[in-house]
One Martini backbone bead per residue (centre of mass of N, CA, C, O) as a GRO file, in nm:
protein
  195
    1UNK     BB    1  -2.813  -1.338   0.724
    2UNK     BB    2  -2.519  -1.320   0.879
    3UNK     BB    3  -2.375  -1.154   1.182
    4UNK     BB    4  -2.042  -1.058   1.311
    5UNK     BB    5  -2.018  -0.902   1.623
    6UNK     BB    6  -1.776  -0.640   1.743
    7UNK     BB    7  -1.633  -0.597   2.047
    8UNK     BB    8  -1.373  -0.368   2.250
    9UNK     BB    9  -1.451  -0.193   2.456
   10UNK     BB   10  -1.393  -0.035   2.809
   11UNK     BB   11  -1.688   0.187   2.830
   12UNK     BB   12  -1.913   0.016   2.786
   13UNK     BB   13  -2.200   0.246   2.763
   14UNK     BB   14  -1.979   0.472   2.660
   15UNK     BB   15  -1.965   0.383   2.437
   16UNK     BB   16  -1.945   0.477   2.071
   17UNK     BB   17  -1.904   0.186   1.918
   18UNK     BB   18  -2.117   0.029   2.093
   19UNK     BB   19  -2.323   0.211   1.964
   20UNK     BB   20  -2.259   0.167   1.639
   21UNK     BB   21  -2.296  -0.133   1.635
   22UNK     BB   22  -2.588  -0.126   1.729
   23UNK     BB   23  -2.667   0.085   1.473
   24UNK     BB   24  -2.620  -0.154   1.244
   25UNK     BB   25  -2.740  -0.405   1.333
   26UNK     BB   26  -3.030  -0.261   1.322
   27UNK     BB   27  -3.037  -0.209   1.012
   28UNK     BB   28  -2.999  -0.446   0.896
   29UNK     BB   29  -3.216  -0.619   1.065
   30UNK     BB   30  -3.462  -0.437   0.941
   31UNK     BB   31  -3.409  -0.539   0.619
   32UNK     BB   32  -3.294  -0.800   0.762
   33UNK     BB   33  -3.518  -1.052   0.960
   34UNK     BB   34  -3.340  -1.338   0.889
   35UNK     BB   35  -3.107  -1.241   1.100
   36UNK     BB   36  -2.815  -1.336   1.217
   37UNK     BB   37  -2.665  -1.294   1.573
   38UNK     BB   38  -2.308  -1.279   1.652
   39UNK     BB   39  -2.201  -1.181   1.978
   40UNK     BB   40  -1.872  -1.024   2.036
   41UNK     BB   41  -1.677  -0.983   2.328
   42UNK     BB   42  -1.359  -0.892   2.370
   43UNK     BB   43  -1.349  -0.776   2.671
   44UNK     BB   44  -1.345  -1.048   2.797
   45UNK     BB   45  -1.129  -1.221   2.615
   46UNK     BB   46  -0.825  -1.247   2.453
   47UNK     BB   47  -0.541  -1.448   2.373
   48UNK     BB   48  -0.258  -1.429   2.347
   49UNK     BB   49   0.011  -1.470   2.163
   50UNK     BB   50   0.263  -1.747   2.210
   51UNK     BB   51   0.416  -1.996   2.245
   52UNK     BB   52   0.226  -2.185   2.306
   53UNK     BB   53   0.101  -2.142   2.030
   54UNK     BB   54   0.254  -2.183   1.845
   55UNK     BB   55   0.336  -2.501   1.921
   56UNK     BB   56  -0.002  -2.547   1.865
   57UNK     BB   57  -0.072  -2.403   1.582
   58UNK     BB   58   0.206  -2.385   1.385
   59UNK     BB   59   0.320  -2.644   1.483
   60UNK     BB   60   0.113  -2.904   1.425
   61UNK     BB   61   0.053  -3.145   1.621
   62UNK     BB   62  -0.007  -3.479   1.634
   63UNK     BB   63   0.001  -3.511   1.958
   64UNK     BB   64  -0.171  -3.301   2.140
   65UNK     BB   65  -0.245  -3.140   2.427
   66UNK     BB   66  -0.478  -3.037   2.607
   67UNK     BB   67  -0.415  -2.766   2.600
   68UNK     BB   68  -0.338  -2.739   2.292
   69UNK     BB   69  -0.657  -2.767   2.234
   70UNK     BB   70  -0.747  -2.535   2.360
   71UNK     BB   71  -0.558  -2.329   2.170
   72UNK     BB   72  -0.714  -2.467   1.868
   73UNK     BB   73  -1.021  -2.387   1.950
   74UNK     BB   74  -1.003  -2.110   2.003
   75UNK     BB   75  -0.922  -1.980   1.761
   76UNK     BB   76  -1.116  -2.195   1.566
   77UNK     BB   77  -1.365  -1.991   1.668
   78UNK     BB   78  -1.305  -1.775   1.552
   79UNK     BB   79  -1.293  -1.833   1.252
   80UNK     BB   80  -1.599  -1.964   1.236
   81UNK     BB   81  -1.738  -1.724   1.231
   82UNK     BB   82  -1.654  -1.584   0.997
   83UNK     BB   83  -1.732  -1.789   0.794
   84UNK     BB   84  -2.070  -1.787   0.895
   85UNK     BB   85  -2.014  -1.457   0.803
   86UNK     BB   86  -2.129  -1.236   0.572
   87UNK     BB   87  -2.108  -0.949   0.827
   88UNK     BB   88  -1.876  -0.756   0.983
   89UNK     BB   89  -1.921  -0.603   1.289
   90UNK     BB   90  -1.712  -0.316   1.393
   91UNK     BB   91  -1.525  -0.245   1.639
   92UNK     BB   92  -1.303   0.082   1.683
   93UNK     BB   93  -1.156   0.208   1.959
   94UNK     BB   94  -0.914   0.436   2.004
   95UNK     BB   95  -0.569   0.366   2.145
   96UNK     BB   96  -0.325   0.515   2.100
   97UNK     BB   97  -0.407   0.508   1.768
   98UNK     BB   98  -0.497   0.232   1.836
   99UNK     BB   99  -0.566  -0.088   1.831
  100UNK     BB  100  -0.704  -0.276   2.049
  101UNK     BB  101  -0.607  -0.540   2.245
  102UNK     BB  102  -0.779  -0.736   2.176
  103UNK     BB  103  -0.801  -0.694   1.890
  104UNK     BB  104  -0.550  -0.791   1.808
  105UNK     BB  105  -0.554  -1.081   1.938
  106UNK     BB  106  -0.765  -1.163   1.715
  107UNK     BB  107  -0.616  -1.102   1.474
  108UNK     BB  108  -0.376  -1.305   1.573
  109UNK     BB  109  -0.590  -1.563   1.563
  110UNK     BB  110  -0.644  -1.565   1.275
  111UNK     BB  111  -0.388  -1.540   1.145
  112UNK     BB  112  -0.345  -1.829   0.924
  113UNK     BB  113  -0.126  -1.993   0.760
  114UNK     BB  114  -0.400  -2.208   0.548
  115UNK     BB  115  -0.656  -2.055   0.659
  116UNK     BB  116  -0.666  -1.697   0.606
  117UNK     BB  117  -0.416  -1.747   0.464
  118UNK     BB  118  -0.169  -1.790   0.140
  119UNK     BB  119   0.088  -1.846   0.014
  120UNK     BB  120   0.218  -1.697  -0.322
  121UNK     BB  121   0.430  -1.604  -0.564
  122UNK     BB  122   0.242  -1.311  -0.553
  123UNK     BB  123   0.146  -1.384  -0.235
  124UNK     BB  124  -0.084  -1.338  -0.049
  125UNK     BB  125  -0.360  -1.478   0.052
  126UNK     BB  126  -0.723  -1.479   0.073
  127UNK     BB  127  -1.000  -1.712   0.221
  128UNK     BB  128  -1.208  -1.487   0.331
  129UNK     BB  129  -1.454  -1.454   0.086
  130UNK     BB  130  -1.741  -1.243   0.036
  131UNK     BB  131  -1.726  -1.048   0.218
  132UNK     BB  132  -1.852  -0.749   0.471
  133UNK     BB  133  -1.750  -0.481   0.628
  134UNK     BB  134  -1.845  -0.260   0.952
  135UNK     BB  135  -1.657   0.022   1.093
  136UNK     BB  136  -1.663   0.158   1.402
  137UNK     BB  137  -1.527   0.446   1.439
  138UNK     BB  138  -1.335   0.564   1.777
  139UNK     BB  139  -1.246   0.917   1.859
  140UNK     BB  140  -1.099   1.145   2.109
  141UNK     BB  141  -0.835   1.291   1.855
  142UNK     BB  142  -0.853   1.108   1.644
  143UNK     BB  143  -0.820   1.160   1.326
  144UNK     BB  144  -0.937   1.025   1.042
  145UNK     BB  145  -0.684   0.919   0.845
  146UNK     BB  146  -0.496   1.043   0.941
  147UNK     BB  147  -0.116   1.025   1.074
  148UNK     BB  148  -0.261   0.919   1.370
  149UNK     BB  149  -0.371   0.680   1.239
  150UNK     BB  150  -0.353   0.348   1.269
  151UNK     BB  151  -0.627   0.192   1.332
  152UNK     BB  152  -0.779   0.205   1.039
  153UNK     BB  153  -0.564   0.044   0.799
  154UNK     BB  154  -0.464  -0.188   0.942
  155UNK     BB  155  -0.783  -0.325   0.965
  156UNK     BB  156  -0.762  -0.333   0.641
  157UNK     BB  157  -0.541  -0.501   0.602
  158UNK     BB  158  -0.623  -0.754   0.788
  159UNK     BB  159  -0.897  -0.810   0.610
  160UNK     BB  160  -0.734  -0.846   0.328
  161UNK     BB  161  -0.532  -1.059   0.392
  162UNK     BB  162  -0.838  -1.264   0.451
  163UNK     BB  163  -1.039  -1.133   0.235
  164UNK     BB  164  -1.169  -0.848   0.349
  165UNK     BB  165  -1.268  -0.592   0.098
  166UNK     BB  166  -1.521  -0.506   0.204
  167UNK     BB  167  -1.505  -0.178   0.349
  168UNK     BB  168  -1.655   0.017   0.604
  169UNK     BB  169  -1.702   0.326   0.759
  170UNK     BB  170  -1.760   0.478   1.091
  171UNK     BB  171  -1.686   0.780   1.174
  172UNK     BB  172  -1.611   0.905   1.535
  173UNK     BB  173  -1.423   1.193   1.549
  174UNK     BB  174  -1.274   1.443   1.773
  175UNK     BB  175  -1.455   1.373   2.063
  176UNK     BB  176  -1.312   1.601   2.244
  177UNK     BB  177  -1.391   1.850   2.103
  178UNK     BB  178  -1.663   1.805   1.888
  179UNK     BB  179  -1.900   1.569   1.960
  180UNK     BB  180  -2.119   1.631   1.751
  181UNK     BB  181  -1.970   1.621   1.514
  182UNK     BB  182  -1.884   1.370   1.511
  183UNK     BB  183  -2.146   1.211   1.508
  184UNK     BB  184  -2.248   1.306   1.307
  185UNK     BB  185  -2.054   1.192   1.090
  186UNK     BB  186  -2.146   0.905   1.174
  187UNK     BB  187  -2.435   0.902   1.081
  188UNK     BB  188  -2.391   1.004   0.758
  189UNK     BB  189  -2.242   0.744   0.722
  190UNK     BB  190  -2.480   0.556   0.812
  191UNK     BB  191  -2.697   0.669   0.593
  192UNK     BB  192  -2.553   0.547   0.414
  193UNK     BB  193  -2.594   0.231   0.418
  194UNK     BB  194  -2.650  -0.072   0.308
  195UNK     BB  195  -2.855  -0.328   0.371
   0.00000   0.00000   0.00000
């Protein structure tokens, strides 16, 4: 088993995300001991795409420039990851109902028509089937699935879009006004998943 971790809280050790990806993460590995661990922490800094990523990666130029090189490598480097794992664990800390800048700049460098998701008759299809995703939904006031959860729907029609529809959720929500009660739900959920 490969599994790529993904985290993108920005309060460190105080994160109730990078807490619960990290206890997904040690139950499935203590499953499968022969597990590979590819831990991908996007609060270090994940590229927005501009015009410059346009030029370099949707309108693939014939002869790129070093630059554009580095803006298609940087790309090509997160799909691969994703390509090369069986299980994705995914942190997702809601700030201001909705997924981290981080998060999002990242599912918009994964998202590319022809490489993980391909236009047909039918509408979209997703290219990188076959996976799993595991993501730890942490929320200090946005209760899980209400009509203010902008992204935990986002984050599964995102993981669909390029073909990753086994998704569970571990949420720790409401932590604002009963922490414990929260983390209880976020356990609860943790100790369904089949590792």
């Amino acid at each position: 088993m490969k599994i790529l971790h993904i985290d993108s809280a920005i309060t460190g050790e105080a994160s109730v995300s990078r807490s619960l990806t990290a206890q997904i993460v040690a139950r499935l590995t203590a499953a499968n001991p022969d597990a590979v661990v590819n831990h991908r922490d996007l609060n270090k800094g994940v590229p927005a795409i501009d015009t410059e990523w346009f030029h370099a990666v949707r309108q693939t130029p014939e002869n790129p420039t070093e630059a554009q090189n580095r803006i298609i490598e940087t790309s090509n480097a997160y799909i691969e990851e994703i390509r090369d794992a069986d299980v994705l664990v995914i942190g997702l800390p809601v700030y201001n109902f909705t997924v981290t800048a981080q998060l999002k700049n990242w599912l918009d460098q994964i998202a590319r028509a022809g490489v993980t998701f391909r236009y047909t008759e039918n509408g979209p299809e997703g290219l990188l089937t076959g996976k799993r995703a595991i993501v730890a939904y942490a929320a200090a006031g946005t209760p899980f699935g209400s009509d203010l959860d902008f992204a935990s729907d986002y984050l599964q029609h995102m993981l669909g879009f390029i073909g990753i529809t086994d998704v569970t959720f571990v949420p720790a929500d409401r932590l604002a006004f009963d922490r414990d009660a929260g983390l209880a739900r976020a356990q609860e959920a943790l100790d369904q998943i089949a590792a």
